[in-house]
mmCIF file of C-alpha atoms and ligand atoms in Angstrom:
data_model
loop_
_atom_site.group_PDB
_atom_site.id
_atom_site.type_symbol
_atom_site.label_atom_id
_atom_site.label_comp_id
_atom_site.label_asym_id
_atom_site.label_seq_id
_atom_site.Cartn_x
_atom_site.Cartn_y
_atom_site.Cartn_z
ATOM 1 C CA MET N 30 -22.912 18.138 7.901
ATOM 2 C CA SER N 31 -19.821 20.215 8.566
ATOM 3 C CA THR N 32 -16.239 19.008 8.898
ATOM 4 C CA SER N 33 -15.522 21.427 11.754
ATOM 5 C CA SER N 34 -14.982 18.646 14.307
ATOM 6 C CA LEU N 35 -12.361 16.977 12.124
ATOM 7 C CA LYS N 36 -8.887 17.101 13.675
ATOM 8 C CA ILE N 37 -5.739 16.139 11.789
ATOM 9 C CA GLU N 38 -2.470 15.922 13.715
ATOM 10 C CA ALA N 39 0.801 15.045 11.975
ATOM 11 C CA ILE N 40 2.600 12.240 13.791
ATOM 12 C CA GLY N 41 5.810 12.521 11.765
ATOM 13 C CA PRO N 42 7.414 15.217 9.627
ATOM 14 C CA ALA N 43 7.563 13.173 6.418
ATOM 15 C CA ILE N 44 4.485 10.981 6.675
ATOM 16 C CA GLY N 45 1.547 10.053 8.889
ATOM 17 C CA ALA N 46 -1.353 11.821 10.634
ATOM 18 C CA LEU N 47 -3.864 10.881 13.281
ATOM 19 C CA VAL N 48 -7.427 11.838 12.353
ATOM 20 C CA SER N 49 -10.126 12.284 14.996
ATOM 21 C CA GLY N 50 -13.587 13.817 15.192
ATOM 22 C CA LEU N 51 -15.014 11.633 12.447
ATOM 23 C CA ARG N 52 -16.897 8.339 12.596
ATOM 24 C CA LEU N 53 -16.073 5.897 9.826
ATOM 25 C CA GLY N 54 -16.965 2.577 11.393
ATOM 26 C CA ASP N 55 -20.116 0.537 11.654
ATOM 27 C CA ASP N 56 -22.043 3.143 13.634
ATOM 28 C CA ILE N 57 -22.425 5.416 10.623
ATOM 29 C CA THR N 58 -25.169 4.175 8.390
ATOM 30 C CA GLU N 59 -25.386 7.084 5.994
ATOM 31 C CA GLY N 60 -21.688 7.032 5.038
ATOM 32 C CA ILE N 61 -19.364 10.033 4.958
ATOM 33 C CA THR N 62 -20.439 13.351 3.473
ATOM 34 C CA ASP N 63 -18.885 14.921 0.371
ATOM 35 C CA ASP N 64 -17.202 17.531 2.594
ATOM 36 C CA GLN N 65 -15.684 14.842 4.784
ATOM 37 C CA ARG N 66 -14.528 12.969 1.714
ATOM 38 C CA GLU N 67 -12.803 16.086 0.358
ATOM 39 C CA ALA N 68 -11.206 16.811 3.743
ATOM 40 C CA LEU N 69 -9.823 13.276 3.944
ATOM 41 C CA LEU N 70 -8.431 13.440 0.409
ATOM 42 C CA ALA N 71 -6.713 16.741 1.217
ATOM 43 C CA ALA N 72 -5.237 15.253 4.405
ATOM 44 C CA LEU N 73 -4.101 12.182 2.476
ATOM 45 C CA LEU N 74 -2.301 14.357 -0.049
ATOM 46 C CA LYS N 75 -0.454 16.157 2.720
ATOM 47 C CA HIS N 76 0.282 13.255 5.104
ATOM 48 C CA HIS N 77 0.210 10.167 2.805
ATOM 49 C CA VAL N 78 -1.170 7.851 5.491
ATOM 50 C CA LEU N 79 -4.043 8.598 7.883
ATOM 51 C CA PHE N 80 -4.822 6.685 11.070
ATOM 52 C CA PHE N 81 -8.244 6.481 12.758
ATOM 53 C CA GLU N 82 -8.732 4.961 16.197
ATOM 54 C CA ASN N 83 -11.637 2.933 17.500
ATOM 55 C CA GLN N 84 -13.533 2.462 14.221
ATOM 56 C CA PRO N 85 -14.579 -1.203 14.178
ATOM 57 C CA ILE N 86 -16.013 -1.927 10.755
ATOM 58 C CA GLU N 87 -17.595 -4.955 9.109
ATOM 59 C CA PRO N 88 -16.494 -5.976 5.591
ATOM 60 C CA ALA N 89 -19.529 -4.574 3.738
ATOM 61 C CA ALA N 90 -19.209 -1.186 5.470
ATOM 62 C CA GLN N 91 -15.461 -1.106 4.814
ATOM 63 C CA ARG N 92 -16.149 -1.827 1.135
ATOM 64 C CA ASP N 93 -18.727 0.977 0.982
ATOM 65 C CA LEU N 94 -16.381 3.442 2.707
ATOM 66 C CA ALA N 95 -13.529 2.645 0.303
ATOM 67 C CA ALA N 96 -15.882 2.837 -2.691
ATOM 68 C CA ARG N 97 -16.468 6.530 -1.891
ATOM 69 C CA PHE N 98 -12.898 7.079 -3.143
ATOM 70 C CA GLY N 99 -12.978 5.051 -6.354
ATOM 71 C CA ALA N 100 -13.561 1.676 -7.977
ATOM 72 C CA LEU N 101 -12.309 -1.252 -5.900
ATOM 73 C CA HIS N 102 -9.852 -3.966 -6.899
ATOM 74 C CA ILE N 103 -10.589 -7.645 -6.389
ATOM 75 C CA HIS N 104 -7.309 -9.364 -5.627
ATOM 76 C CA PRO N 105 -6.446 -12.328 -7.866
ATOM 77 C CA VAL N 106 -4.919 -14.565 -5.170
ATOM 78 C CA TYR N 107 -5.478 -13.297 -1.624
ATOM 79 C CA PRO N 108 -8.475 -14.736 0.279
ATOM 80 C CA GLN N 109 -11.669 -12.663 0.425
ATOM 81 C CA ALA N 110 -14.176 -11.884 3.160
ATOM 82 C CA PRO N 111 -17.249 -14.133 2.808
ATOM 83 C CA GLY N 112 -19.701 -12.461 0.422
ATOM 84 C CA VAL N 113 -17.505 -9.343 0.075
ATOM 85 C CA PRO N 114 -14.852 -10.094 -2.564
ATOM 86 C CA GLU N 115 -13.516 -6.500 -2.437
ATOM 87 C CA ILE N 116 -12.166 -7.150 1.080
ATOM 88 C CA ILE N 117 -8.890 -9.061 1.348
ATOM 89 C CA VAL N 118 -8.453 -11.135 4.504
ATOM 90 C CA LEU N 119 -4.866 -11.267 5.749
ATOM 91 C CA ASP N 120 -5.152 -13.959 8.422
ATOM 92 C CA THR N 121 -1.672 -14.910 9.528
ATOM 93 C CA SER N 122 -0.356 -17.262 12.166
ATOM 94 C CA HIS N 123 2.054 -20.145 12.590
ATOM 95 C CA ASP N 124 0.180 -22.130 9.909
ATOM 96 C CA ASN N 125 -0.045 -19.246 7.445
ATOM 97 C CA PRO N 126 2.963 -17.003 7.993
ATOM 98 C CA PRO N 127 2.826 -13.428 6.709
ATOM 99 C CA ASP N 128 4.247 -12.541 3.294
ATOM 100 C CA ASN N 129 4.125 -8.746 3.509
ATOM 101 C CA ASP N 130 7.185 -8.279 5.720
ATOM 102 C CA ASN N 131 9.005 -6.525 2.898
ATOM 103 C CA TRP N 132 8.813 -2.950 1.642
ATOM 104 C CA HIS N 133 6.213 -2.795 -1.090
ATOM 105 C CA THR N 134 3.632 -0.675 -2.826
ATOM 106 C CA ASP N 135 0.393 -2.583 -3.356
ATOM 107 C CA VAL N 136 -0.482 -4.117 -6.727
ATOM 108 C CA THR N 137 2.124 -2.344 -8.879
ATOM 109 C CA PHE N 138 1.801 -5.388 -11.168
ATOM 110 C CA LEU N 139 -1.324 -3.620 -12.519
ATOM 111 C CA PRO N 140 -1.070 -1.079 -15.379
ATOM 112 C CA GLU N 141 -3.160 1.211 -13.165
ATOM 113 C CA PRO N 142 -2.095 0.378 -9.595
ATOM 114 C CA ALA N 143 -4.088 1.322 -6.512
ATOM 115 C CA MET N 144 -4.486 4.992 -5.550
ATOM 116 C CA GLY N 145 -5.004 3.932 -1.976
ATOM 117 C CA ALA N 146 -6.119 1.307 0.464
ATOM 118 C CA ILE N 147 -7.996 1.100 3.742
ATOM 119 C CA LEU N 148 -6.792 -1.449 6.290
ATOM 120 C CA SER N 149 -8.703 -2.506 9.400
ATOM 121 C CA ALA N 150 -7.240 -4.286 12.432
ATOM 122 C CA ARG N 151 -9.585 -7.193 13.257
ATOM 123 C CA LEU N 152 -7.514 -9.403 15.533
ATOM 124 C CA LEU N 153 -4.113 -8.579 16.958
ATOM 125 C CA PRO N 154 -1.282 -10.498 18.596
ATOM 126 C CA PRO N 155 -0.455 -9.656 22.242
ATOM 127 C CA SER N 156 2.384 -7.493 20.940
ATOM 128 C CA GLY N 157 4.129 -6.841 17.640
ATOM 129 C CA GLY N 158 2.618 -6.769 14.158
ATOM 130 C CA ASP N 159 3.253 -3.047 13.678
ATOM 131 C CA THR N 160 3.070 -1.639 10.144
ATOM 132 C CA LEU N 161 5.461 0.966 8.745
ATOM 133 C CA TRP N 162 4.847 3.341 5.836
ATOM 134 C CA ALA N 163 7.487 5.296 3.914
ATOM 135 C CA SER N 164 7.108 8.394 1.773
ATOM 136 C CA GLY N 165 8.547 8.058 -1.726
ATOM 137 C CA ILE N 166 8.277 11.844 -2.018
ATOM 138 C CA ALA N 167 10.560 12.408 1.002
ATOM 139 C CA ALA N 168 12.922 9.694 -0.249
ATOM 140 C CA PHE N 169 13.217 11.309 -3.697
ATOM 141 C CA ALA N 170 13.653 14.798 -2.261
ATOM 142 C CA ALA N 171 16.588 13.602 -0.130
ATOM 143 C CA LEU N 172 18.578 12.362 -3.142
ATOM 144 C CA SER N 173 21.251 14.574 -4.672
ATOM 145 C CA GLY N 174 20.279 16.547 -7.753
ATOM 146 C CA ARG N 175 22.606 14.490 -9.940
ATOM 147 C CA TRP N 176 21.085 11.199 -8.749
ATOM 148 C CA GLN N 177 17.552 12.564 -9.225
ATOM 149 C CA ALA N 178 18.434 13.625 -12.764
ATOM 150 C CA MET N 179 19.907 10.195 -13.567
ATOM 151 C CA LEU N 180 16.730 8.421 -12.402
ATOM 152 C CA ALA N 181 14.158 10.751 -13.960
ATOM 153 C CA GLY N 182 12.586 9.271 -17.076
ATOM 154 C CA LEU N 183 13.827 5.704 -16.504
ATOM 155 C CA GLN N 184 11.392 2.782 -16.598
ATOM 156 C CA ALA N 185 11.336 -0.224 -14.287
ATOM 157 C CA GLU N 186 9.768 -3.626 -14.693
ATOM 158 C CA HIS N 187 7.235 -4.783 -12.074
ATOM 159 C CA ASP N 188 6.461 -8.483 -11.849
ATOM 160 C CA PHE N 189 3.501 -10.136 -10.099
ATOM 161 C CA LEU N 190 5.611 -13.301 -9.631
ATOM 162 C CA LYS N 191 8.193 -11.531 -7.456
ATOM 163 C CA SER N 192 5.663 -11.320 -4.599
ATOM 164 C CA PHE N 193 3.355 -14.164 -5.620
ATOM 165 C CA PRO N 194 5.626 -17.131 -6.434
ATOM 166 C CA ALA N 195 4.121 -20.550 -7.187
ATOM 167 C CA HIS N 196 5.796 -22.238 -4.224
ATOM 168 C CA ARG N 197 3.825 -19.998 -1.889
ATOM 169 C CA PHE N 198 0.596 -19.233 -3.748
ATOM 170 C CA ALA N 199 0.002 -22.379 -5.837
ATOM 171 C CA ARG N 200 0.384 -25.097 -3.245
ATOM 172 C CA THR N 201 -2.964 -26.825 -3.697
ATOM 173 C CA PRO N 202 -4.691 -27.715 -6.989
ATOM 174 C CA ALA N 203 -7.361 -25.050 -6.334
ATOM 175 C CA GLU N 204 -4.722 -22.392 -5.588
ATOM 176 C CA ARG N 205 -2.837 -23.430 -8.722
ATOM 177 C CA VAL N 206 -5.886 -22.695 -10.893
ATOM 178 C CA SER N 207 -6.381 -19.131 -9.625
ATOM 179 C CA TRP N 208 -2.634 -18.474 -9.511
ATOM 180 C CA GLU N 209 -2.231 -19.623 -13.171
ATOM 181 C CA ALA N 210 -5.053 -17.334 -14.241
ATOM 182 C CA ALA N 211 -3.520 -14.432 -12.295
ATOM 183 C CA ARG N 212 -0.069 -15.029 -13.773
ATOM 184 C CA LEU N 213 -1.439 -15.001 -17.323
ATOM 185 C CA LYS N 214 -3.537 -11.901 -16.638
ATOM 186 C CA HIS N 215 -0.606 -9.997 -15.112
ATOM 187 C CA PRO N 216 2.532 -10.262 -17.239
ATOM 188 C CA PRO N 217 5.514 -8.080 -16.218
ATOM 189 C CA LEU N 218 5.023 -4.414 -17.129
ATOM 190 C CA LEU N 219 6.819 -1.076 -16.943
ATOM 191 C CA HIS N 220 6.309 1.929 -14.663
ATOM 192 C CA PRO N 221 8.384 5.106 -14.334
ATOM 193 C CA VAL N 222 11.157 4.982 -11.709
ATOM 194 C CA VAL N 223 10.285 8.539 -10.737
ATOM 195 C CA ARG N 224 6.542 9.132 -10.636
ATOM 196 C CA THR N 225 4.716 12.437 -10.673
ATOM 197 C CA HIS N 226 1.825 12.431 -8.240
ATOM 198 C CA PRO N 227 -1.258 12.933 -10.444
ATOM 199 C CA VAL N 228 -2.935 15.294 -7.960
ATOM 200 C CA SER N 229 -0.156 17.148 -6.109
ATOM 201 C CA GLY N 230 2.376 17.137 -8.970
ATOM 202 C CA GLN N 231 5.114 16.141 -6.500
ATOM 203 C CA GLN N 232 7.854 13.778 -7.693
ATOM 204 C CA GLY N 233 8.575 10.558 -5.847
ATOM 205 C CA LEU N 234 10.466 7.296 -6.069
ATOM 206 C CA PHE N 235 8.274 4.560 -7.527
ATOM 207 C CA VAL N 236 10.287 1.348 -7.286
ATOM 208 C CA ASN N 237 9.540 -1.214 -4.595
ATOM 209 C CA GLU N 238 11.238 -4.382 -3.454
ATOM 210 C CA GLY N 239 7.966 -6.316 -3.571
ATOM 211 C CA PHE N 240 7.455 -6.113 -7.331
ATOM 212 C CA THR N 241 10.253 -4.191 -9.079
ATOM 213 C CA THR N 242 12.719 -6.485 -10.860
ATOM 214 C CA ARG N 243 14.934 -4.229 -13.034
ATOM 215 C CA ILE N 244 15.452 -0.827 -14.576
ATOM 216 C CA VAL N 245 15.229 -1.481 -18.275
ATOM 217 C CA GLU N 246 17.596 1.235 -19.574
ATOM 218 C CA LEU N 247 20.491 -0.040 -17.410
ATOM 219 C CA SER N 248 22.667 -3.136 -17.694
ATOM 220 C CA ALA N 249 21.771 -5.999 -15.347
ATOM 221 C CA SER N 250 24.574 -5.204 -12.911
ATOM 222 C CA GLU N 251 23.878 -1.454 -12.994
ATOM 223 C CA SER N 252 20.186 -2.109 -12.408
ATOM 224 C CA ASP N 253 20.923 -4.435 -9.465
ATOM 225 C CA ALA N 254 23.215 -1.862 -7.866
ATOM 226 C CA VAL N 255 20.845 1.069 -8.377
ATOM 227 C CA LEU N 256 17.779 -0.832 -7.160
ATOM 228 C CA ARG N 257 19.643 -2.083 -4.092
ATOM 229 C CA GLN N 258 20.599 1.499 -3.285
ATOM 230 C CA LEU N 259 17.071 2.804 -3.868
ATOM 231 C CA PHE N 260 15.379 0.062 -1.805
ATOM 232 C CA ALA N 261 17.710 0.785 1.131
ATOM 233 C CA HIS N 262 17.389 4.554 0.759
ATOM 234 C CA ALA N 263 13.569 4.496 0.572
ATOM 235 C CA ALA N 264 13.341 2.673 3.919
ATOM 236 C CA LYS N 265 15.424 5.161 5.930
ATOM 237 C CA PRO N 266 13.639 5.886 9.231
ATOM 238 C CA GLU N 267 13.524 9.597 8.338
ATOM 239 C CA PHE N 268 10.994 8.863 5.595
ATOM 240 C CA THR N 269 8.809 6.495 7.625
ATOM 241 C CA VAL N 270 6.117 6.282 10.269
ATOM 242 C CA ARG N 271 5.426 3.197 12.391
ATOM 243 C CA TRP N 272 1.921 2.391 13.590
ATOM 244 C CA ARG N 273 1.302 0.203 16.631
ATOM 245 C CA TRP N 274 -2.168 -1.211 16.028
ATOM 246 C CA LYS N 275 -5.030 -1.315 18.509
ATOM 247 C CA LEU N 276 -8.141 -3.324 17.774
ATOM 248 C CA GLY N 277 -10.507 -1.334 15.567
ATOM 249 C CA ASP N 278 -7.864 1.015 14.166
ATOM 250 C CA LEU N 279 -8.106 1.934 10.502
ATOM 251 C CA ALA N 280 -5.311 3.121 8.218
ATOM 252 C CA PHE N 281 -5.969 4.851 4.895
ATOM 253 C CA TRP N 282 -2.915 5.354 2.711
ATOM 254 C CA ASP N 283 -2.113 6.984 -0.575
ATOM 255 C CA ASN N 284 -0.539 4.069 -2.430
ATOM 256 C CA ARG N 285 0.735 6.222 -5.309
ATOM 257 C CA LEU N 286 3.995 7.374 -3.729
ATOM 258 C CA THR N 287 4.319 5.316 -0.547
ATOM 259 C CA GLN N 288 5.515 1.881 0.454
ATOM 260 C CA HIS N 289 4.682 -0.138 3.533
ATOM 261 C CA TYR N 290 6.086 -3.029 5.571
ATOM 262 C CA ALA N 291 4.164 -5.345 7.915
ATOM 263 C CA THR N 292 6.448 -6.403 10.754
ATOM 264 C CA ALA N 293 6.426 -10.206 11.111
ATOM 265 C CA ASP N 294 7.514 -10.505 14.741
ATOM 266 C CA TYR N 295 4.409 -12.006 16.374
ATOM 267 C CA LEU N 296 4.357 -15.684 15.381
ATOM 268 C CA PRO N 297 3.020 -18.099 16.476
ATOM 269 C CA ALA N 298 0.258 -15.680 17.512
ATOM 270 C CA ARG N 299 -2.518 -14.863 15.060
ATOM 271 C CA ARG N 300 -3.175 -11.493 13.384
ATOM 272 C CA VAL N 301 -6.136 -10.658 11.114
ATOM 273 C CA MET N 302 -6.347 -7.563 8.942
ATOM 274 C CA HIS N 303 -8.920 -6.606 6.290
ATOM 275 C CA ARG N 304 -7.942 -4.513 3.282
ATOM 276 C CA ALA N 305 -10.000 -2.660 0.671
ATOM 277 C CA THR N 306 -7.999 -1.569 -2.383
ATOM 278 C CA ILE N 307 -9.008 1.534 -4.358
ATOM 279 C CA LEU N 308 -7.953 1.544 -8.010
ATOM 280 C CA GLY N 309 -5.960 4.448 -9.424
ATOM 281 C CA ASP N 310 -4.477 5.736 -12.656
ATOM 282 C CA ALA N 311 -1.527 4.848 -14.881
ATOM 283 C CA PRO N 312 1.724 6.178 -13.355
ATOM 284 C CA PHE N 313 3.554 8.834 -15.405
ATOM 285 C CA TYR N 314 6.570 11.100 -15.099
ATOM 286 C CA ARG N 315 6.284 14.786 -15.964
ATOM 287 C CA PRO N 316 9.451 16.849 -15.499
ATOM 288 C CA SER N 317 9.100 19.712 -13.021
ATOM 289 C CA ASN N 318 9.778 23.157 -14.413
HETATM 290 C C1 LIG U 406 -1.617 -4.707 2.934
HETATM 291 C C2 LIG U 406 -0.457 -5.013 3.754
HETATM 292 C C3 LIG U 406 -0.013 -4.635 6.041
HETATM 293 C C4 LIG U 406 -0.358 -5.236 7.344
HETATM 294 O O1 LIG U 406 -2.737 -4.857 3.422
HETATM 295 O O2 LIG U 406 -1.432 -4.300 1.787
HETATM 296 O O3 LIG U 406 0.645 -5.025 3.291
HETATM 297 O O4 LIG U 406 0.054 -4.635 8.335
HETATM 298 N N1 LIG U 406 -0.758 -5.209 5.033
HETATM 299 O O5 LIG U 406 -0.994 -6.274 7.388
HETATM 300 MN MN1 LIG U 407 0.529 -4.221 1.209
#
């Protein structure tokens, strides 16, 4: 099957593209072709987050689609779709308020964080609940040369507990058991502050407010000041795209040099999203020449 019907339109200069002419949802039974897979990976490299409209997809099909791009992560604390542990269910409402209304890169508490993720809109509030993505490549490129040089080669600590604290994720005895296991399995670890994209070779900022606690080569007060500056800088509108969800939309992002933010403006209404998380490689920094 050819990819000639595939259309990719940028929806922002730094990040984001709308993809059409391709079925990904439940009405494809044979899955995507190798050519389509390659075309999507190339588009992802260029645009960092891809949006697909009107692609309703059941958990098993979403798992199979994501698995075409790599091994899948099973999240240690988030709830799972029945019978499909690779699909996270983010079901938020008045009784279970959202926790992803902060800028974050998914699962950077892992030594090999996700290369990407596929998110499906299952149930939406009457309005609100938009998600924003930001390009760490655009954010890094906009820094002065002296600031880039200062950051290059530094290491930052990423801590599972910063986004998954006991008071929120260990409230019942059953939650406490899985949270304890997750905490022991995921001690704080280090990643480069500036990451080289393993495929494109581009440099990008790789600290995020969700998990990054400190830059280890700096004093505590220096680290606080630098991280505060970087978190604010990375979220500048110039580096972002904002997606207003419609039922059945899918987003596929490159999680290696992006962050995202789920706007929590819809309570007490309910919102349900399903995520498949594709594992990646260990982040590294390689100086450009
Ligand atoms: C995620 C996430 C965003 C959203 O799935 O990783 O942060 O809009 N969700 O629900
Ligand atoms: Mn997320």
